[in-house]
């Protein structure tokens, strides 16, 4: 599945172990919020109005961990549950969900190890599926006449796809956003893909091939919020389409933490840095769509994830050719950052006519 989302950048690889730093990245990619020096960028009226529709926030206990849940709209309306990408959190949906809440009961959760949810000793696709299901029930999504639709972005798309294949009775349909498919590449495949990218004049892409690395150190604690915000970046690397969205997401990706030297409190990232290494990815072998409910896909037209082909010439998508598939123009992987209103329009259109 695709690797994803917000992580830190730092000059010292041994100091802040981010995700495959590329030292020659331009500053607008490596540190897009640095020019604001901790201040919030200007945002348009639509965005201010959307985030003003604050969700109800709660914690749902699931197998020994408290899972963060956000909800909008009235119980009894058809349900949507929204699942974020790797290292992200429920608030990635806080400026999207309000546009859907007049017609839907909308829920968004932070998977364990991310956002305001507890961390676990180990993670699995099955445990994530249980968290999504329990949060959907706690949000009242099954009080509607029809079952909810599961929606997931990137890594979250792989989670809702897994649920669709293994627990189709829990949902009416499954909608994925910029979700890549395929097992992790072998070392030989990685070298082949890197060589191809270099030969085709794509050295930046060649350096990104290989997926999320294993982490060996905890998240760094920054002395100030400004310093932490300057370390925020996206993975895969890209210029954020809207910096006010990036800033909103970044601020909600941070929490207070003691400084290692005992000098007081600083700021650190909410996600479990060891999550990827503690996740059993072999469970995706059980995800075959033969009995899955209807599937659909929305993706960024310029997404590096969708262009990347983990399995060389053998790659094939499990999404049927007849399924709705919508490309969002002028968008990379993080569609809600690049083209949030276009994403809202695409979601509204698909959900108004599909799955029927």
CSV table of C-alpha atoms in Angstrom, one decimal:
chain,number,residue,atom,x,y,z
A,1,UNK,CA,0.0,0.0,0.0
A,2,UNK,CA,1.0,3.6,-0.3
A,3,UNK,CA,3.2,5.3,2.2
A,4,UNK,CA,1.9,8.7,3.2
A,5,UNK,CA,1.6,11.9,5.0
A,6,UNK,CA,3.0,14.4,7.4
A,7,UNK,CA,6.5,13.9,8.9
A,8,UNK,CA,9.3,16.1,10.0
A,9,UNK,CA,12.3,17.3,8.1
A,10,UNK,CA,15.6,18.0,9.9
A,11,UNK,CA,19.2,18.7,8.9
A,12,UNK,CA,20.6,15.8,10.9
A,13,UNK,CA,19.5,12.3,9.9
A,14,UNK,CA,20.9,10.9,13.2
A,15,UNK,CA,19.1,13.5,15.2
A,16,UNK,CA,15.5,13.5,14.0
A,17,UNK,CA,15.2,10.4,11.8
A,18,UNK,CA,12.5,11.5,9.5
A,19,UNK,CA,11.4,9.7,6.3
A,20,UNK,CA,14.2,9.5,3.8
A,21,UNK,CA,15.3,13.1,3.7
A,22,UNK,CA,16.5,14.4,0.4
A,23,UNK,CA,19.0,17.2,1.2
A,24,UNK,CA,18.4,19.0,-2.1
A,25,UNK,CA,14.7,19.4,-1.7
A,26,UNK,CA,13.6,23.0,-2.3
A,27,UNK,CA,12.4,24.8,0.9
A,28,UNK,CA,8.8,25.0,-0.3
A,29,UNK,CA,8.8,21.2,-0.1
A,30,UNK,CA,11.2,20.6,2.8
A,31,UNK,CA,9.8,23.2,5.1
A,32,UNK,CA,6.7,24.9,3.6
A,33,UNK,CA,5.5,26.6,6.8
A,34,UNK,CA,8.9,28.1,7.7
A,35,UNK,CA,8.2,31.6,6.1
A,36,UNK,CA,5.2,32.1,8.5
A,37,UNK,CA,7.5,31.9,11.6
A,38,UNK,CA,4.8,30.2,13.6
A,39,UNK,CA,1.9,32.5,12.5
A,40,UNK,CA,-1.2,31.1,10.8
A,41,UNK,CA,-1.4,31.8,7.0
A,42,UNK,CA,-4.4,33.7,5.7
A,43,UNK,CA,-7.3,31.5,4.8
A,44,UNK,CA,-10.4,32.1,2.7
A,45,UNK,CA,-13.9,32.5,4.2
A,46,UNK,CA,-15.1,29.0,3.1
A,47,UNK,CA,-12.3,27.4,5.1
A,48,UNK,CA,-13.0,29.5,8.2
A,49,UNK,CA,-16.7,28.6,8.0
A,50,UNK,CA,-15.9,24.9,7.6
A,51,UNK,CA,-13.6,24.6,10.6
A,52,UNK,CA,-16.1,26.7,12.7
A,53,UNK,CA,-18.5,23.8,12.5
A,54,UNK,CA,-16.7,22.0,15.3
A,55,UNK,CA,-17.2,18.3,15.6
A,56,UNK,CA,-18.3,16.5,18.7
A,57,UNK,CA,-15.1,14.8,20.1
A,58,UNK,CA,-15.0,11.6,22.1
A,59,UNK,CA,-12.9,8.6,22.9
A,60,UNK,CA,-14.0,5.1,22.0
A,61,UNK,CA,-12.4,2.1,23.9
A,62,UNK,CA,-11.4,-0.6,21.5
A,63,UNK,CA,-9.4,-3.6,22.7
A,64,UNK,CA,-7.5,-1.7,25.4
A,65,UNK,CA,-6.9,1.5,23.5
A,66,UNK,CA,-8.9,4.7,23.5
A,67,UNK,CA,-9.6,5.7,19.9
A,68,UNK,CA,-10.3,9.4,19.0
A,69,UNK,CA,-13.7,10.0,17.3
A,70,UNK,CA,-15.0,13.1,15.6
A,71,UNK,CA,-18.7,13.4,14.4
A,72,UNK,CA,-20.8,15.8,12.5
A,73,UNK,CA,-24.5,15.8,11.4
A,74,UNK,CA,-27.5,14.1,12.8
A,75,UNK,CA,-27.8,10.5,13.9
A,76,UNK,CA,-30.3,8.7,11.6
A,77,UNK,CA,-29.0,10.1,8.4
A,78,UNK,CA,-27.0,7.8,6.1
A,79,UNK,CA,-23.5,7.3,7.5
A,80,UNK,CA,-20.0,8.0,6.3
A,81,UNK,CA,-16.8,7.1,8.2
A,82,UNK,CA,-13.6,8.7,7.1
A,83,UNK,CA,-10.2,7.2,7.6
A,84,UNK,CA,-6.9,9.2,7.4
A,85,UNK,CA,-3.5,8.2,6.0
A,86,UNK,CA,-0.3,7.0,7.6
A,87,UNK,CA,0.9,9.2,10.5
A,88,UNK,CA,-2.1,11.5,10.1
A,89,UNK,CA,-5.2,12.0,12.2
A,90,UNK,CA,-9.0,12.6,12.2
A,91,UNK,CA,-8.7,16.4,11.8
A,92,UNK,CA,-7.5,15.9,8.2
A,93,UNK,CA,-11.2,15.7,7.6
A,94,UNK,CA,-12.3,18.7,9.7
A,95,UNK,CA,-12.6,21.1,6.8
A,96,UNK,CA,-14.1,18.4,4.4
A,97,UNK,CA,-16.7,16.7,6.7
A,98,UNK,CA,-18.8,19.9,7.3
A,99,UNK,CA,-19.7,20.1,3.6
A,100,UNK,CA,-21.2,16.6,3.8
A,101,UNK,CA,-22.9,16.8,7.2
A,102,UNK,CA,-26.2,18.3,6.0
A,103,UNK,CA,-27.0,15.1,4.2
A,104,UNK,CA,-24.9,12.5,6.1
A,105,UNK,CA,-24.0,11.5,9.6
A,106,UNK,CA,-20.2,11.9,9.3
A,107,UNK,CA,-17.6,10.3,11.5
A,108,UNK,CA,-13.8,10.5,11.4
A,109,UNK,CA,-11.4,8.5,13.6
A,110,UNK,CA,-7.7,8.6,14.4
A,111,UNK,CA,-6.4,5.0,14.1
A,112,UNK,CA,-4.4,3.7,17.0
A,113,UNK,CA,-0.9,5.0,17.1
A,114,UNK,CA,-2.0,8.3,15.5
A,115,UNK,CA,-3.7,11.6,16.4
A,116,UNK,CA,-5.3,11.6,19.8
A,117,UNK,CA,-5.6,7.8,20.0
A,118,UNK,CA,-3.6,5.5,22.2
A,119,UNK,CA,-0.5,3.7,20.9
A,120,UNK,CA,-0.3,-0.1,20.8
A,121,UNK,CA,2.5,-2.6,21.2
A,122,UNK,CA,1.6,-4.1,17.8
A,123,UNK,CA,-0.7,-3.0,15.0
A,124,UNK,CA,-2.6,-5.0,12.4
A,125,UNK,CA,-5.1,-4.5,9.6
A,126,UNK,CA,-7.6,-6.5,11.5
A,127,UNK,CA,-7.2,-4.3,14.6
A,128,UNK,CA,-7.6,-1.2,12.5
A,129,UNK,CA,-10.8,-2.8,11.0
A,130,UNK,CA,-12.1,-3.3,14.4
A,131,UNK,CA,-11.4,0.3,15.4
A,132,UNK,CA,-13.2,1.6,12.4
A,133,UNK,CA,-16.2,-0.7,13.0
A,134,UNK,CA,-16.4,0.2,16.7
A,135,UNK,CA,-16.2,3.9,16.0
A,136,UNK,CA,-18.9,3.6,13.3
A,137,UNK,CA,-21.2,2.0,15.9
A,138,UNK,CA,-20.3,4.5,18.6
A,139,UNK,CA,-21.1,7.4,16.1
A,140,UNK,CA,-24.6,6.0,15.5
A,141,UNK,CA,-23.9,5.3,11.8
A,142,UNK,CA,-25.9,2.0,12.0
A,143,UNK,CA,-29.0,3.9,13.2
A,144,UNK,CA,-29.7,4.8,9.5
A,145,UNK,CA,-31.9,2.7,7.2
A,146,UNK,CA,-28.8,1.8,5.2
A,147,UNK,CA,-25.3,0.8,6.3
A,148,UNK,CA,-22.5,3.4,6.2
A,149,UNK,CA,-20.1,4.0,3.4
A,150,UNK,CA,-16.4,3.6,4.4
A,151,UNK,CA,-14.1,6.3,3.0
A,152,UNK,CA,-10.3,6.2,3.3
A,153,UNK,CA,-7.3,8.2,2.1
A,154,UNK,CA,-4.0,6.5,1.1
A,155,UNK,CA,-3.1,4.2,4.0
A,156,UNK,CA,-6.6,4.7,5.3
A,157,UNK,CA,-7.8,3.6,1.9
A,158,UNK,CA,-6.0,0.3,2.4
A,159,UNK,CA,-7.7,-0.1,5.7
A,160,UNK,CA,-11.2,0.4,4.3
A,161,UNK,CA,-10.4,-1.9,1.4
A,162,UNK,CA,-9.3,-4.6,3.9
A,163,UNK,CA,-12.6,-4.1,5.7
A,164,UNK,CA,-14.5,-4.3,2.5
A,165,UNK,CA,-12.8,-7.6,1.5
A,166,UNK,CA,-13.0,-9.3,4.9
A,167,UNK,CA,-16.0,-7.7,6.6
A,168,UNK,CA,-18.3,-6.6,3.7
A,169,UNK,CA,-21.4,-6.9,6.0
A,170,UNK,CA,-20.2,-3.8,7.9
A,171,UNK,CA,-20.7,-1.4,5.0
A,172,UNK,CA,-22.8,-0.4,2.0
A,173,UNK,CA,-19.8,0.6,-0.2
A,174,UNK,CA,-16.1,1.5,0.0
A,175,UNK,CA,-14.7,4.7,-1.4
A,176,UNK,CA,-10.9,5.1,-1.6
A,177,UNK,CA,-8.9,8.3,-2.1
A,178,UNK,CA,-5.5,8.1,-3.8
A,179,UNK,CA,-4.8,4.6,-2.6
A,180,UNK,CA,-2.1,2.6,-4.2
A,181,UNK,CA,-2.2,-1.2,-4.3
A,182,UNK,CA,0.4,-3.9,-4.4
A,183,UNK,CA,2.6,-5.8,-1.9
A,184,UNK,CA,5.9,-4.2,-0.7
A,185,UNK,CA,8.5,-4.4,-3.4
A,186,UNK,CA,11.4,-6.8,-3.1
A,187,UNK,CA,15.0,-5.4,-2.9
A,188,UNK,CA,15.4,-6.4,-6.5
A,189,UNK,CA,12.2,-4.7,-7.6
A,190,UNK,CA,13.3,-1.5,-5.7
A,191,UNK,CA,16.6,-1.4,-7.5
A,192,UNK,CA,14.9,-2.0,-10.9
A,193,UNK,CA,12.4,0.8,-10.2
A,194,UNK,CA,15.1,3.2,-9.1
A,195,UNK,CA,17.2,2.4,-12.2
A,196,UNK,CA,14.2,3.0,-14.4
A,197,UNK,CA,13.4,6.3,-12.7
A,198,UNK,CA,17.0,7.5,-13.0
A,199,UNK,CA,17.2,6.5,-16.7
A,200,UNK,CA,14.0,8.4,-17.3
A,201,UNK,CA,15.4,11.5,-15.7
A,202,UNK,CA,13.4,11.3,-12.4
A,203,UNK,CA,16.1,11.3,-9.7
A,204,UNK,CA,13.8,12.7,-7.0
A,205,UNK,CA,11.3,9.9,-7.5
A,206,UNK,CA,14.2,7.4,-7.5
A,207,UNK,CA,15.2,8.5,-4.0
A,208,UNK,CA,11.6,8.0,-2.7
A,209,UNK,CA,11.2,4.5,-3.9
A,210,UNK,CA,11.1,1.8,-1.2
A,211,UNK,CA,8.3,2.8,1.2
A,212,UNK,CA,8.5,4.0,4.8
A,213,UNK,CA,11.7,3.1,6.6
A,214,UNK,CA,12.0,1.5,10.0
A,215,UNK,CA,12.5,4.0,12.8
A,216,UNK,CA,14.9,3.5,15.6
A,217,UNK,CA,14.4,6.7,17.6
A,218,UNK,CA,11.4,8.4,19.2
A,219,UNK,CA,10.0,11.6,17.8
A,220,UNK,CA,12.0,14.7,18.5
A,221,UNK,CA,10.8,17.2,21.0
A,222,UNK,CA,11.0,20.8,19.8
A,223,UNK,CA,11.4,23.8,22.2
A,224,UNK,CA,8.8,26.0,20.5
A,225,UNK,CA,5.7,25.5,18.4
A,226,UNK,CA,7.3,27.6,15.6
A,227,UNK,CA,10.3,25.3,15.4
A,228,UNK,CA,8.0,22.3,15.2
A,229,UNK,CA,5.9,23.8,12.5
A,230,UNK,CA,9.0,24.5,10.4
A,231,UNK,CA,9.8,20.8,10.5
A,232,UNK,CA,6.4,19.8,9.0
A,233,UNK,CA,6.4,18.3,5.5
A,234,UNK,CA,4.4,15.9,3.4
A,235,UNK,CA,5.3,12.4,2.4
A,236,UNK,CA,5.5,11.7,-0.5
A,237,UNK,CA,7.3,15.1,-0.7
A,238,UNK,CA,5.3,17.8,-2.5
A,239,UNK,CA,4.5,21.5,-2.4
A,240,UNK,CA,1.3,21.9,-0.4
A,241,UNK,CA,-1.5,23.2,-2.6
A,242,UNK,CA,-2.9,25.4,0.1
A,243,UNK,CA,-0.6,26.4,3.0
A,244,UNK,CA,-3.5,27.4,5.3
A,245,UNK,CA,-4.6,23.7,5.1
A,246,UNK,CA,-1.1,22.5,5.7
A,247,UNK,CA,-0.8,24.7,8.8
A,248,UNK,CA,-4.2,23.6,10.1
A,249,UNK,CA,-3.1,19.9,9.8
A,250,UNK,CA,0.3,20.5,11.2
A,251,UNK,CA,-0.9,22.2,14.4
A,252,UNK,CA,-3.2,19.3,15.1
A,253,UNK,CA,-0.4,16.9,14.5
A,254,UNK,CA,1.5,18.1,17.6
A,255,UNK,CA,1.2,17.7,21.3
A,256,UNK,CA,3.0,19.0,24.4
A,257,UNK,CA,5.9,16.8,25.7
A,258,UNK,CA,8.7,17.3,28.3
A,259,UNK,CA,12.0,18.5,26.9
A,260,UNK,CA,14.7,15.8,27.2
A,261,UNK,CA,17.0,18.1,29.1
A,262,UNK,CA,14.3,18.8,31.8
A,263,UNK,CA,14.1,22.5,30.8
A,264,UNK,CA,10.3,22.5,30.5
A,265,UNK,CA,7.7,21.4,27.9
A,266,UNK,CA,8.1,21.4,24.1
A,267,UNK,CA,6.2,20.1,21.1
A,268,UNK,CA,6.4,16.7,19.5
A,269,UNK,CA,4.4,14.7,16.9
A,270,UNK,CA,1.4,12.7,18.0
A,271,UNK,CA,2.0,9.6,15.9
A,272,UNK,CA,3.9,6.5,17.0
A,273,UNK,CA,7.2,6.6,15.1
A,274,UNK,CA,7.5,2.8,15.4
A,275,UNK,CA,4.0,2.0,14.1
A,276,UNK,CA,5.1,1.0,10.6
A,277,UNK,CA,7.7,-1.4,12.0
A,278,UNK,CA,5.1,-2.9,14.4
A,279,UNK,CA,2.5,-3.4,11.7
A,280,UNK,CA,2.0,-6.9,10.1
A,281,UNK,CA,1.5,-6.1,6.4
A,282,UNK,CA,1.1,-9.7,5.4
A,283,UNK,CA,-2.6,-9.5,6.4
A,284,UNK,CA,-3.2,-7.8,3.1
A,285,UNK,CA,-2.9,-11.2,1.5
A,286,UNK,CA,-6.4,-11.8,2.9
A,287,UNK,CA,-7.8,-8.7,1.1
A,288,UNK,CA,-9.3,-10.0,-2.2
A,289,UNK,CA,-12.3,-8.1,-3.5
A,290,UNK,CA,-14.3,-11.1,-4.8
A,291,UNK,CA,-17.1,-10.6,-2.3
A,292,UNK,CA,-16.5,-6.9,-1.5
A,293,UNK,CA,-19.3,-4.3,-1.7
A,294,UNK,CA,-19.2,-1.7,-4.5
A,295,UNK,CA,-15.8,0.1,-4.8
A,296,UNK,CA,-14.9,3.5,-6.1
A,297,UNK,CA,-11.8,5.6,-6.3
A,298,UNK,CA,-10.9,9.3,-6.3
A,299,UNK,CA,-7.3,10.2,-7.0
A,300,UNK,CA,-4.9,13.1,-7.7
A,301,UNK,CA,-4.2,13.5,-11.4
A,302,UNK,CA,-0.5,14.3,-10.6
A,303,UNK,CA,-0.2,11.8,-7.7
A,304,UNK,CA,3.2,10.1,-7.4
A,305,UNK,CA,1.5,7.3,-5.5
A,306,UNK,CA,-0.7,6.5,-8.4
A,307,UNK,CA,2.2,6.8,-10.8
A,308,UNK,CA,4.4,4.5,-8.8
A,309,UNK,CA,4.2,0.8,-9.7
A,310,UNK,CA,5.3,-1.4,-6.9
A,311,UNK,CA,5.2,-4.7,-8.8
A,312,UNK,CA,6.7,-3.6,-12.1
A,313,UNK,CA,4.8,-4.9,-15.1
A,314,UNK,CA,2.7,-7.3,-13.0
A,315,UNK,CA,0.8,-4.5,-11.2
A,316,UNK,CA,-3.0,-4.5,-11.4
A,317,UNK,CA,-5.6,-2.7,-9.5
A,318,UNK,CA,-8.3,-4.6,-7.6
A,319,UNK,CA,-10.8,-1.9,-8.4
A,320,UNK,CA,-13.1,-3.1,-11.2
A,321,UNK,CA,-12.8,-1.1,-14.4
A,322,UNK,CA,-16.6,-0.4,-14.2
A,323,UNK,CA,-16.3,1.2,-10.8
A,324,UNK,CA,-16.5,5.0,-10.5
A,325,UNK,CA,-13.0,6.5,-10.7
A,326,UNK,CA,-12.5,10.3,-10.7
A,327,UNK,CA,-9.2,12.1,-11.2
A,328,UNK,CA,-8.9,15.5,-9.5
A,329,UNK,CA,-7.0,17.9,-11.8
A,330,UNK,CA,-4.0,19.8,-10.5
A,331,UNK,CA,-3.7,17.6,-7.4
A,332,UNK,CA,-1.0,15.4,-6.1
A,333,UNK,CA,-1.4,12.7,-3.4
A,334,UNK,CA,-2.9,14.9,-0.6
A,335,UNK,CA,-6.1,15.8,-2.4
A,336,UNK,CA,-7.7,17.5,0.6
A,337,UNK,CA,-4.7,19.8,0.8
A,338,UNK,CA,-4.2,20.5,-2.9
A,339,UNK,CA,-7.9,20.7,-4.0
A,340,UNK,CA,-10.2,20.6,-1.0
A,341,UNK,CA,-13.3,22.0,-2.7
A,342,UNK,CA,-12.8,19.9,-5.8
A,343,UNK,CA,-12.6,16.9,-3.5
A,344,UNK,CA,-15.9,18.0,-1.8
A,345,UNK,CA,-17.5,18.3,-5.2
A,346,UNK,CA,-16.3,14.8,-6.3
A,347,UNK,CA,-17.5,13.3,-3.0
A,348,UNK,CA,-20.9,14.9,-3.2
A,349,UNK,CA,-21.3,13.8,-6.8
A,350,UNK,CA,-20.3,10.2,-6.3
A,351,UNK,CA,-22.3,9.8,-3.1
A,352,UNK,CA,-25.4,11.3,-4.7
A,353,UNK,CA,-25.5,8.7,-7.5
A,354,UNK,CA,-23.5,5.7,-6.1
A,355,UNK,CA,-23.8,2.9,-5.1
A,356,UNK,CA,-27.4,3.2,-6.1
